[in-house]
Every structure is written in structure tokens, then in C-alpha cells.
Short mmCIF file of C-alpha atoms (C1' of nucleotides) in Angstrom, two decimals:
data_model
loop_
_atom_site.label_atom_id
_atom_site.label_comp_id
_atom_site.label_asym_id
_atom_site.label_seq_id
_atom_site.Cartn_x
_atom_site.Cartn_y
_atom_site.Cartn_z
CA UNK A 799 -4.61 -40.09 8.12
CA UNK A 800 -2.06 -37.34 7.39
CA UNK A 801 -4.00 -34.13 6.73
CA UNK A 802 -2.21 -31.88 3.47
CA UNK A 803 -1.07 -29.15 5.82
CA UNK A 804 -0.55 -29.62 9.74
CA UNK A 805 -1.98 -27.13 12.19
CA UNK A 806 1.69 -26.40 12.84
CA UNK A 807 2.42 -25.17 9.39
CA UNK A 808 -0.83 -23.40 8.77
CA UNK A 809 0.29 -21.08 11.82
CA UNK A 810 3.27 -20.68 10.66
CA UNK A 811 1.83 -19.14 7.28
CA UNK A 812 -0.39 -16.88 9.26
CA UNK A 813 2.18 -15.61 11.38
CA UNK A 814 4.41 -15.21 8.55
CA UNK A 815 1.80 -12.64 6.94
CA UNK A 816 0.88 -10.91 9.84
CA UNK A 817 4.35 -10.53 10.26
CA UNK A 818 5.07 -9.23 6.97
CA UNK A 819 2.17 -6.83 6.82
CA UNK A 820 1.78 -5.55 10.79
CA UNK A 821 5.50 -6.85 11.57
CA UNK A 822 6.19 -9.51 14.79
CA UNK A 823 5.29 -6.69 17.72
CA UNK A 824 1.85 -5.59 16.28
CA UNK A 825 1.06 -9.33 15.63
CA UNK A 826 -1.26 -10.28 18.77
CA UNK A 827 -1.73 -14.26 19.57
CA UNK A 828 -5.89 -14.03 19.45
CA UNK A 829 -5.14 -12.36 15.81
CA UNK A 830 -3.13 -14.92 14.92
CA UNK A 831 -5.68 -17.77 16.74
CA UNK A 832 -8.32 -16.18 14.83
CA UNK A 833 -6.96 -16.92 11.17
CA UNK A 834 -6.55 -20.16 12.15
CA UNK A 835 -9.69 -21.03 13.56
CA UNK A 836 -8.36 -21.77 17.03
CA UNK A 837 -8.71 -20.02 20.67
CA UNK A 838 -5.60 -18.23 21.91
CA UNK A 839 -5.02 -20.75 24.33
CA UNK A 840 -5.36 -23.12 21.92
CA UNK A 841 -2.51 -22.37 19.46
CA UNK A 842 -0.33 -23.63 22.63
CA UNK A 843 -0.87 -27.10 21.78
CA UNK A 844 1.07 -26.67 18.31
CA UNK A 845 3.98 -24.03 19.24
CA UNK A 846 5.70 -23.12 22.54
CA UNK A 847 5.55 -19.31 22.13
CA UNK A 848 5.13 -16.52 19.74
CA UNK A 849 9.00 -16.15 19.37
CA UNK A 850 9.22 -19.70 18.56
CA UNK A 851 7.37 -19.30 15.32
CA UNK A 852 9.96 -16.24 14.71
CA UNK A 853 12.79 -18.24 15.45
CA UNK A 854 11.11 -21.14 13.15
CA UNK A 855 10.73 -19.09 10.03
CA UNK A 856 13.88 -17.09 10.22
CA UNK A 857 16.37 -20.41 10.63
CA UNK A 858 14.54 -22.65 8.58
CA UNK A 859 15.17 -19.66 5.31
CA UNK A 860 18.96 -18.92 6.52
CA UNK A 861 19.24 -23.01 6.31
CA UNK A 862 17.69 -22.63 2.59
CA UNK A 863 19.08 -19.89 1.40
CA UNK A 864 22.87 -21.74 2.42
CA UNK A 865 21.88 -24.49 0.74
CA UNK A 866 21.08 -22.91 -2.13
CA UNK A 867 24.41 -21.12 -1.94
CA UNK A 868 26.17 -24.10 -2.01
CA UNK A 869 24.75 -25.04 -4.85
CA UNK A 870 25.88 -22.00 -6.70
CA UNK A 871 29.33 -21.96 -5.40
CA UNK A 872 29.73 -25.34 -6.62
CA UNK A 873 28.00 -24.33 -10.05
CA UNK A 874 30.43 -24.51 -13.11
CA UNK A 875 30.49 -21.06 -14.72
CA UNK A 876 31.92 -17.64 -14.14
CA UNK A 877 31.30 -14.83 -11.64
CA UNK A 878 28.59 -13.17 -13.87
CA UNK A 879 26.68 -16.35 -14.26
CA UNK A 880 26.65 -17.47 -10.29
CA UNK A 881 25.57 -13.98 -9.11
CA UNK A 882 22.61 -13.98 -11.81
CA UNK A 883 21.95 -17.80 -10.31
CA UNK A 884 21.48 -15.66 -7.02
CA UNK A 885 19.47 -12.65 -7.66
CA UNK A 886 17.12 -14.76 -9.59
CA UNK A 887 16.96 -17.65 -6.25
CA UNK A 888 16.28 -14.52 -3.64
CA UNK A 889 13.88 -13.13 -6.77
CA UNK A 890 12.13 -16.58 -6.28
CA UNK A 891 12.22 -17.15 -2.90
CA UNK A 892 10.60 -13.36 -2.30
CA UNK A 893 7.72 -13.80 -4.73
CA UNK A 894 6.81 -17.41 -3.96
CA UNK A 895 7.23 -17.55 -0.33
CA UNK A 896 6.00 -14.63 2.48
CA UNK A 897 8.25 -16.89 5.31
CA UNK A 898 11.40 -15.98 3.30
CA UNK A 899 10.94 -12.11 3.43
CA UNK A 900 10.41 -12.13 7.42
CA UNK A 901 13.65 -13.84 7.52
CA UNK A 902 15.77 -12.08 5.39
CA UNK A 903 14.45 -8.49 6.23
CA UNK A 904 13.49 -6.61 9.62
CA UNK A 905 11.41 -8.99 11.73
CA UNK A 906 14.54 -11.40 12.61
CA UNK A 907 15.43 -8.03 14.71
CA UNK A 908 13.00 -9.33 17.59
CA UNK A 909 14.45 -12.30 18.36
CA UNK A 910 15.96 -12.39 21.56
CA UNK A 911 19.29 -13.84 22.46
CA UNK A 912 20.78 -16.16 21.63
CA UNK A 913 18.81 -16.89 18.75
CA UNK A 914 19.78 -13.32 17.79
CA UNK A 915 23.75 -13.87 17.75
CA UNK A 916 23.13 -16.94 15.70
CA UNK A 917 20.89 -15.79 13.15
CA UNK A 918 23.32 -12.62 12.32
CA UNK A 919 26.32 -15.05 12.53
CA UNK A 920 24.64 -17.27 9.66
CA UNK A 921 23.27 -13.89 7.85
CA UNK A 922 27.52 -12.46 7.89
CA UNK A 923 28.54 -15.91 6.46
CA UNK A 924 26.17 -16.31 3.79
CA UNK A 925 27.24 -12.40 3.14
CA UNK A 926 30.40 -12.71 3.06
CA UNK A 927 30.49 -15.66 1.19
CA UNK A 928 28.72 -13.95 -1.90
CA UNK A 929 31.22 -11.25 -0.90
CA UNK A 930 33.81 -13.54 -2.16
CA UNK A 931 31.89 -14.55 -5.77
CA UNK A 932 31.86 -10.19 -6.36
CA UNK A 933 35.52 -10.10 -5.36
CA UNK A 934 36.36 -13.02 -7.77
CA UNK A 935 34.29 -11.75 -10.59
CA UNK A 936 35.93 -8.26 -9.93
CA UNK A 937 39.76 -9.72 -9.91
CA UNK A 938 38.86 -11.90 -12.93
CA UNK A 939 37.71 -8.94 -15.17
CA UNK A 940 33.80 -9.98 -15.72
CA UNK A 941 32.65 -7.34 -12.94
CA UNK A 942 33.36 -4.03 -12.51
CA UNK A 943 35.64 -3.07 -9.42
CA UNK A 944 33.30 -1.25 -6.93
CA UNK A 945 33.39 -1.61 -3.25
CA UNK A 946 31.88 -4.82 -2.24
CA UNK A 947 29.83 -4.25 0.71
CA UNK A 948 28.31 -1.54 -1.51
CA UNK A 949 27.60 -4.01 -4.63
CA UNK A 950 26.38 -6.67 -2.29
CA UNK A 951 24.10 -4.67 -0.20
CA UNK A 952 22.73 -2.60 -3.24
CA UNK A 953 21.45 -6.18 -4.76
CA UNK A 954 20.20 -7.53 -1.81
CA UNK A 955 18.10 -4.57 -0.90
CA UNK A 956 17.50 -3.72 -4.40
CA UNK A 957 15.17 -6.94 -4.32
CA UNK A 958 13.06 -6.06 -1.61
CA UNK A 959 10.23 -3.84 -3.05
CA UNK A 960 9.07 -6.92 -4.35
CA UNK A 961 7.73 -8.33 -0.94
CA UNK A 962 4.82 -5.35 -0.49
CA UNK A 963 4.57 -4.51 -4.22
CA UNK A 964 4.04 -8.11 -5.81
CA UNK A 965 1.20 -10.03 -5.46
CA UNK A 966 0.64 -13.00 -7.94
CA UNK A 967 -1.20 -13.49 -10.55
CA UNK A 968 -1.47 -8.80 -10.66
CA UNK A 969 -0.71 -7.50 -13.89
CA UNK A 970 2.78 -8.58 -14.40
CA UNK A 971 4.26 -11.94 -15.93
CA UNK A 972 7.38 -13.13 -12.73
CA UNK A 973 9.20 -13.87 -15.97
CA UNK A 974 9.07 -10.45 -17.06
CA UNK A 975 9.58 -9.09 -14.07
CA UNK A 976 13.15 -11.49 -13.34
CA UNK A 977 13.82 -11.17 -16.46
CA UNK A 978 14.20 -7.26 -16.36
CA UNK A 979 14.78 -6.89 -12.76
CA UNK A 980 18.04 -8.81 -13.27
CA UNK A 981 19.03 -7.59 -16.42
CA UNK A 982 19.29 -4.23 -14.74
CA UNK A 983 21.20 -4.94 -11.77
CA UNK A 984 23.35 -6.99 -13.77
CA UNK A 985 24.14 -3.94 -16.12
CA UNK A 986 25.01 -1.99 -13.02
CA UNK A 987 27.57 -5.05 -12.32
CA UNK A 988 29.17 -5.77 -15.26
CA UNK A 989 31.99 -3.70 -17.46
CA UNK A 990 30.32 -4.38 -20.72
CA UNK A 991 26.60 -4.33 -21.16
CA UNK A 992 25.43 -7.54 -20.75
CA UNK A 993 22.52 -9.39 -21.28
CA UNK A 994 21.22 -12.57 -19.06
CA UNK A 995 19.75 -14.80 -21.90
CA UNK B 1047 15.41 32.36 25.79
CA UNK B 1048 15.05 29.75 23.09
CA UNK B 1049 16.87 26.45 23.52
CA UNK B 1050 18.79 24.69 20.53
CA UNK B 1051 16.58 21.99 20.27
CA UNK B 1052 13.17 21.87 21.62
CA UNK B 1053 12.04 19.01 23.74
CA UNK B 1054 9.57 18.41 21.12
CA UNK B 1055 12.51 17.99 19.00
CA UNK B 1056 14.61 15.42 20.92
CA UNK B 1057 11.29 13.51 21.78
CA UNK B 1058 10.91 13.17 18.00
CA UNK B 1059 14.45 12.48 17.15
CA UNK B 1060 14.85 9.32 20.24
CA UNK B 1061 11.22 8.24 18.44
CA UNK B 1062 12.84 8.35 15.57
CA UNK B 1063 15.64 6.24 16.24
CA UNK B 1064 13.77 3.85 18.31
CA UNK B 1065 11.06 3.31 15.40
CA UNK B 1066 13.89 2.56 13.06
CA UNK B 1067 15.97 0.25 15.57
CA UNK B 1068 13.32 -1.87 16.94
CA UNK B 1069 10.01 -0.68 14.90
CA UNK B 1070 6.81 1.53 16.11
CA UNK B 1071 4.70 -1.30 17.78
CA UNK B 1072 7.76 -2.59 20.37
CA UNK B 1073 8.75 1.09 20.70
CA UNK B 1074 6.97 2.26 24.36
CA UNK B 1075 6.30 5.54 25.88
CA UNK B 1076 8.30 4.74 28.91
CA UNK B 1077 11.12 3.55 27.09
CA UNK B 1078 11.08 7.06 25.18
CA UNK B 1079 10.40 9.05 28.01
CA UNK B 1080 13.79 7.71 30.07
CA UNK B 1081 15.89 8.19 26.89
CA UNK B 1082 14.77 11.90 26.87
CA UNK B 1083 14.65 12.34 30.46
CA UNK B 1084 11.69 12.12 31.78
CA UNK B 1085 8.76 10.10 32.85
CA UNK B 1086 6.23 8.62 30.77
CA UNK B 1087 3.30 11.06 31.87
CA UNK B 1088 5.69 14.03 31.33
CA UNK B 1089 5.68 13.42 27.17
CA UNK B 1090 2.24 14.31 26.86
CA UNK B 1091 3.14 17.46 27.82
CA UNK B 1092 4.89 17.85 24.48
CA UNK B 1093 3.32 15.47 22.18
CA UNK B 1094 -0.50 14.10 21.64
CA UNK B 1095 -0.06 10.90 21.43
CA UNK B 1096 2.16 7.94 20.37
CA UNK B 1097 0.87 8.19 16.83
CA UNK B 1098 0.90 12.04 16.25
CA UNK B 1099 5.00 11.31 16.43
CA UNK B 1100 4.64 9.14 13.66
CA UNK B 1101 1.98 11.25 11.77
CA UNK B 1102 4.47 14.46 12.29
CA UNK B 1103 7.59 12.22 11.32
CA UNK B 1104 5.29 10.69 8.00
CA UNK B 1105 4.00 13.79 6.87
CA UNK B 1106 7.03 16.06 7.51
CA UNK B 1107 9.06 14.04 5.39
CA UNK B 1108 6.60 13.21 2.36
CA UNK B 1109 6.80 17.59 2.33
CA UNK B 1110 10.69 17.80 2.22
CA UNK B 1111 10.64 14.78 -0.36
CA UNK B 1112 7.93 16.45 -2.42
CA UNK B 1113 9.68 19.64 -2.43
CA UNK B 1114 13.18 18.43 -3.56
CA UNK B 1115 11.22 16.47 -6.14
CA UNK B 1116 9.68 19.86 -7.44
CA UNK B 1117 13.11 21.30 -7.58
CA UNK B 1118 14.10 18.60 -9.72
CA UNK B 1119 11.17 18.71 -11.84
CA UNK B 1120 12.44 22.52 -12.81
CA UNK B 1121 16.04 21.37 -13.12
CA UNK B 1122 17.09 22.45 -17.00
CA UNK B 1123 18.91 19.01 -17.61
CA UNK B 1124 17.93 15.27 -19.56
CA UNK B 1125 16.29 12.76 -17.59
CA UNK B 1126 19.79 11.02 -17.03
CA UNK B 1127 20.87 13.79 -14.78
CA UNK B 1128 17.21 14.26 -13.14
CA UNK B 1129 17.46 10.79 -12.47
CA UNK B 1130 20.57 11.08 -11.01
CA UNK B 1131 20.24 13.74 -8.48
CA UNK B 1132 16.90 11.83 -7.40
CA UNK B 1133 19.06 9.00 -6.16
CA UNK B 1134 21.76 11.71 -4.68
CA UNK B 1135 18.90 13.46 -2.88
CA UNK B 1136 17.77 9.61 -1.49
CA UNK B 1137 21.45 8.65 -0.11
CA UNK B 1138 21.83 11.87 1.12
CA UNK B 1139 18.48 11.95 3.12
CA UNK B 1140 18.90 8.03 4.57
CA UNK B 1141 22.33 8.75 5.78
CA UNK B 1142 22.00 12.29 7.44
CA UNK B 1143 18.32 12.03 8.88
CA UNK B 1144 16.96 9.12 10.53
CA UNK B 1145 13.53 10.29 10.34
CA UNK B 1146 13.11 10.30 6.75
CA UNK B 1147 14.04 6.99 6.93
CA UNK B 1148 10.94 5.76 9.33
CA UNK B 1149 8.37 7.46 6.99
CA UNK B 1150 9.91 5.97 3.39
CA UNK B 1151 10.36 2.38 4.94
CA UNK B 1152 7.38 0.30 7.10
CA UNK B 1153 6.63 2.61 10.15
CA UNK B 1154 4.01 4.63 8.20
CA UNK B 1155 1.69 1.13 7.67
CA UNK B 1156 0.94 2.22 11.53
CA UNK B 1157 -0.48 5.38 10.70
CA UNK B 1158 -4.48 5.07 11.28
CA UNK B 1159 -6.87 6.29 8.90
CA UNK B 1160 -7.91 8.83 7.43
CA UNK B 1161 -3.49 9.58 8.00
CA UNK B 1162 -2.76 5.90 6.39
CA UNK B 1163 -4.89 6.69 2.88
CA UNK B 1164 -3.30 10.41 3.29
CA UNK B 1165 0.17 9.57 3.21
CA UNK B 1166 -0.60 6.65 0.72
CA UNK B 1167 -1.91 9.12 -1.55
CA UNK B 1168 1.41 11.39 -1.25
CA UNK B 1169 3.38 8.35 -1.98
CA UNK B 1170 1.82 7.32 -4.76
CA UNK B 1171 1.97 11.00 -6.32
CA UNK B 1172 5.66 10.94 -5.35
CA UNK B 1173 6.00 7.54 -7.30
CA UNK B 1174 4.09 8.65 -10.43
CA UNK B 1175 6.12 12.40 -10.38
CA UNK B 1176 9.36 9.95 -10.48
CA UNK B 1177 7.55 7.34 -13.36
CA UNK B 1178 7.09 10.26 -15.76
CA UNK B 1179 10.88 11.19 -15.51
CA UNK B 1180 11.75 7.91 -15.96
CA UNK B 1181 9.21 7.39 -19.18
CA UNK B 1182 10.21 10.79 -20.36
CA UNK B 1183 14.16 9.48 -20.37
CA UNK B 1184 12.97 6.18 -21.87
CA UNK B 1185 11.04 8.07 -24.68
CA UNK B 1186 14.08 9.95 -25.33
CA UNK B 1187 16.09 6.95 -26.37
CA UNK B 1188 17.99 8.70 -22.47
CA UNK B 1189 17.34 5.17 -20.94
CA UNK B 1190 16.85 1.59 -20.93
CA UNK B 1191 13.19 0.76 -22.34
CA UNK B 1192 12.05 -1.12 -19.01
CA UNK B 1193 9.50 -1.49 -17.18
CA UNK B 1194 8.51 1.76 -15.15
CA UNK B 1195 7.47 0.19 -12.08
CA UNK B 1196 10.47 -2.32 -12.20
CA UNK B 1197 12.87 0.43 -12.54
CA UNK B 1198 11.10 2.79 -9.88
CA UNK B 1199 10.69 0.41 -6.96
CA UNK B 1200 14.10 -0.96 -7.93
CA UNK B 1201 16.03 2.17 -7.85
CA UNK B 1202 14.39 3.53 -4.09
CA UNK B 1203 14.51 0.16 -2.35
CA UNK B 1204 18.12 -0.16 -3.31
CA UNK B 1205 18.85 2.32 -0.88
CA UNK B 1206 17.16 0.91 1.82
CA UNK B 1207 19.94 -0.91 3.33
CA UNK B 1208 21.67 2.68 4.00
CA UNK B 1209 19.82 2.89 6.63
CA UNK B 1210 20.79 -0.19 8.49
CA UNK B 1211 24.38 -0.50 7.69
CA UNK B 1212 25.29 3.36 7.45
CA UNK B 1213 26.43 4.49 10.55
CA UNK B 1214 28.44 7.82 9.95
CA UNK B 1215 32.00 7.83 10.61
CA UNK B 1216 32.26 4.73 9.29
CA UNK B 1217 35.22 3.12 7.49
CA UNK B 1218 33.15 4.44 4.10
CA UNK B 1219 33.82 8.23 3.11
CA UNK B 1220 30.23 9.24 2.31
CA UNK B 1221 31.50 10.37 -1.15
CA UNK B 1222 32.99 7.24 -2.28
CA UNK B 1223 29.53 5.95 -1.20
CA UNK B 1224 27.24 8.05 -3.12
CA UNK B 1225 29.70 8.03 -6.30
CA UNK B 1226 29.57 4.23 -6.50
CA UNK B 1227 26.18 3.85 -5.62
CA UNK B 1228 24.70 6.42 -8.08
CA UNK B 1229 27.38 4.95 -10.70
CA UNK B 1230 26.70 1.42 -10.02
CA UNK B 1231 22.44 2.03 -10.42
CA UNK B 1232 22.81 4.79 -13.15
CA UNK B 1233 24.58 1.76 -15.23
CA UNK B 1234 21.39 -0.28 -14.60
CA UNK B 1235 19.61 2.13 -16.75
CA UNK B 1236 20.97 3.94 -18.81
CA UNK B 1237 21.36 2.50 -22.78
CA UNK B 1238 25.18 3.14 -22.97
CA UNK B 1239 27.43 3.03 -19.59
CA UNK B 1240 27.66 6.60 -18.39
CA UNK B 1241 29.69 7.75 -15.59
CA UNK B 1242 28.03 10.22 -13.13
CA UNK B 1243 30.91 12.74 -13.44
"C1'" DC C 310 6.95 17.95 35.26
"C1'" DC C 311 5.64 14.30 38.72
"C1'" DT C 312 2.80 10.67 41.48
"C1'" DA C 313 -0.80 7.82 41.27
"C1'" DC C 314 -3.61 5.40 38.66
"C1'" DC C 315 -7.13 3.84 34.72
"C1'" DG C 316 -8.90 0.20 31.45
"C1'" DA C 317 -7.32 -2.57 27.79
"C1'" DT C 318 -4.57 -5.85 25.98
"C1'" DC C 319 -0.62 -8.61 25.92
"C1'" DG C 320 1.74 -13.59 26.04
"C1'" DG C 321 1.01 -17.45 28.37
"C1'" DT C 322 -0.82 -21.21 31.98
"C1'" DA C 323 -4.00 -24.31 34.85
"C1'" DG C 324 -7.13 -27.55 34.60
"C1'" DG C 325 -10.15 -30.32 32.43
"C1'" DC D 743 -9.20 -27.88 22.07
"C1'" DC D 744 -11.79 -24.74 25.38
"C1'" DT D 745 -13.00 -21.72 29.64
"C1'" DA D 746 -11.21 -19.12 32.99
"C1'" DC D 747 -7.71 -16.60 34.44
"C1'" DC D 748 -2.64 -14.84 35.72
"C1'" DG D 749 0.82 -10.96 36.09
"C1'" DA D 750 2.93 -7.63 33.26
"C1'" DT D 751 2.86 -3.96 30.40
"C1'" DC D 752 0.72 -0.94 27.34
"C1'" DG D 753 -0.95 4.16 25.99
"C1'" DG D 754 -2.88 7.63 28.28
"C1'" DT D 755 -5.33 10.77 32.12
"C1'" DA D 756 -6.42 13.24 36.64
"C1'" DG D 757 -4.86 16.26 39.61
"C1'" DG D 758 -1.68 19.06 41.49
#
DNA sequence: CCTACCGATCGGTAGG
DNA sequence: CCTACCGATCGGTAGG
């Protein structure tokens, strides 16, 4: 009699928006219990603490945004196409799914050691690894030489308006929105004006 | 016998700091109080409350942002070069002053009300100041007919990782920074690639 | 500027 | 899954 969403995962939602909106340290267990329809106490028979959510969310999106690395590493295609592949995967990830933004920006900052070491260690690998796709696509021609760290962090960040500015289904098409978001980031990228379709 | 810096001043520069490094909720009195020297108790000598440091920090920096804007607003030039010293005045703010940093990025959701609708209000006149250059340029054939919104939130948020990676005295030379930066998001927009110098 | 202390709330546990 | 409760810590105050 499996039921469509566990208790387990509906906390983990909850947290994940409290999180987002009031961040891990303002988040309070009998908030949390109360979203869920649960006592305090309660929520103890589904998780071990309030950092193990944390630590839940944040490896569980380093461990899919890898694997979707991978994937894009392993893509056939040039340096311009695999670094549109990945702005529009962390465009998608941020507008379908709250749990991805905790991860990826501030709240990953309270988890205590050693979950901490690891999760920065995976966070530098998967860094420097799309490092490496700029530096190709910058030896190769197709992108323009800038300093990496700067080209790579400008991206990333550039991305993250869209996890307290869009809601879905509010005024704008997502297709619109990747389309143009991307096509303007890749312009700052590329030597030659180029377009993504 | 005035000193250099108040201790007003240093308890709102550690505050500060600590807001930005491990957010406003996990950031306690008594922490504060031992990095300034001295006990909890002994800071509401100088300060209010926990929140008036944030409301002084919010509100002090929405002024100075306000005012550059109005300089910039006055500035004989197209939109391409308004646009530009915009970003100049952002890099330039997130890598000298910490505190601007805490108001333009999350800590202000802890204001309370009526400070939280205030400073929302200040934003969203900063926002809409910044739109009409942006539409003005885009009118002008200056820029890249995108979306305003797109463009806005893209262009501030792609700063944001300044403030967690910059450290000054840092292997980067802060003008190789700001020229690749402003070149690399200045591309992004602009109809025809234009250097910034 | 400190000591002593407050009520409230926190994450979490015992026991059923 | 709940009631009852814990020790710790929180922001802040009284009084000197």
C-alpha cells in the first residue's frame, strides 16, 4: 500500500522551502512539524535530526548535478554546445526543484563537519571540472579567453536570481526565459555573436 | 577625543561579517560581543537590538546605492556606458564593503515589518530606476532587445559570487577583475561586441 | 561596562 | 504518533 509521497520526502520538501525562504537557522522543528501535519516530536520517527535533512538535500543535488555532468562531458559537440547543455540543466534544476537551490547556494554553509569538507570537496570537483570545458573551448577558439574562475563563477551566480524571482506558472513562458537567459550569457562567452538555436 | 572608529562602528562591521559568513539567524549576541570585546550585556549599550544592526546595515546601504544610482541617472553618456558604470559601481561595492553585501543579498528577508515592506519598496524603486536605463538603451537600438527583468536580475546576481570568493589580496588584481567582468556581461547585451575601454 | 538573571524557544529524548 | 519534558542557548533587562 505504497502511499505517492512518503512522510520522509514530504519533510524534506518543507524543509527545503523553509530553507530557501527563512534559510536552515531560522527554520524551527515545530515550523517545520506544522507543515507537515505532525508534532515536533513526531517528525523523529522519519529523520534523525534537523541537519540530517540538510545533509540529505545538499548530497543527493551534488550526486545529480555530477551525473548530469558526466553526461555532458561525454556529449559529442564542441565547447560552446556543452556549456549551453549546462546553463540550461542548472536553469532547470533551479526552476523545477526548491531542494536544488539549498544545495547549490548558502544553506550547505551549516553543515557541520565532516559533511562540510565533503560537500565543498564534491562542489571544487564539479567546478573545476567545468573549469576544464571553458579552458578547452578557450584554447580551441569557440570562447573568448577570459580568466576562468571569473567566467565560471559569473555563470553560476548569474543563474541564481531565478530561485526568489521565479515562481511557475507567473507571467513568463521557462522557454522564454532559457531561451534568453542563455542566449545572453552565451554572448558574453563567445568571440562571435552567437545564437543557441 | 574622538576615536577612529566608534564602537558602534566595529559592532556593525563584526555583524557585518558574521551575517555574511554564517547568516543573521545563527549569528548570536554573545558571539558578537567576544569578537568586539566585550560581553553580551555590554552591546546594548551601543546598539538597540539585534535587528536595528540589520535595519542600520539595510537601510544605510539602499541610501549609498540610491545615491550613486542618481549620479548615474545625470551622467551625460548612452545607456551602454550608464550601464556600464552600474556594474563598476556593484563590483566595486561587493569587494570593498562587506556590509553592502548583507543588505543586497538574503539578510534583509529578516528585517520585520513595517522595515521588511520599507526596504522592499526601495528595492523595487532601485530595480525599476535600473529597468528604464536598460529599456531606454534597448529603444535606442544601444542594446540587445531582451527581456527587462531577464537582463536586470541577470546582470546584479552575477555579481553575487564576489562576495564569497573575493577575498582582497588575492591572486586576482581587482582591475583585471572588474575589466573582465564588466567586458564579459557588457557582451551579453549589447547588439555588437563592445569593449569597455 | 559588568554580574546576575529573565522568559522564550531551540533541537531532541523518554516512555508509552 | 503523541504528551511531557530535558538541558542549552537565545535576545534582552535590572541594577549598579
Amino acid at each position: 500500500m505504497p502511499e505517492l509521497k512518503t512522510k520522509k520526502e514530504q519533510i524534506y520538501e518543507a524543509a527545503a522551502r523553509s530553507f530557501r525562504d527563512k534559510g536552515f537557522a531560522a527554520t524551527s522543528m515545530r515550523d517545520l512539524a506544522r507543515e507537515v501535519g505532525l508534532t515536533a516530536s513526531s517528525l523523529y520517527n522519519h529523520i534523525a535530526s534537523k541537519e540530517e535533512i540538510l545533509q540529505e538535500i545538499c548530497f543527493r543535488n551534488a550526486r545529480r548535478y555530477l551525473e548530469e555532468l558526466d553526461a555532458v562531458e561525454k556529449m559529442t559537440g564542441n565547447s560552446i554546445e556543452k556549456v549551453q547543455a549546462l546553463l540550461h540543466l542548472h536553469i532547470r534544476l533551479a526552476t523545477e526543484d526548491v531542494t536544488s537551490i539549498t544545495a547549490f547556494n548558502d544553506e550547505w554553509r551549516h553543515l557541520s563537519e565532516p559533511y562540510l569538507s565533503d560537500f565543498k570537496q564534491l562542489r571544487r570537483d564539479y567546478e573545476n571540472r567545468f573549469k576544464t570545458i571553458l579552458r578547452e573551448g578557450m584554447a580551441a577558439g569557440e570562447l573568448k579567453p577570459l580568466d576562468e574562475s571569473i567566467a565560471l563563477y559569473t555563470l553560476l551566480s548569474s543563474i541564481r536570481w531565478l530561485y526568489d524571482w521565479y515562481r511557475p506558472g507567473r507571467s513568463m513562458r521557462t522557454e522564454v526565459l532559457e531561451r534568453d537567459l542563455v542566449d545572453m550569457l552565451m554572448r558574453g562567452l563567445t568571440l562571435n555573436p552567437a545564437r543557441s538555436d
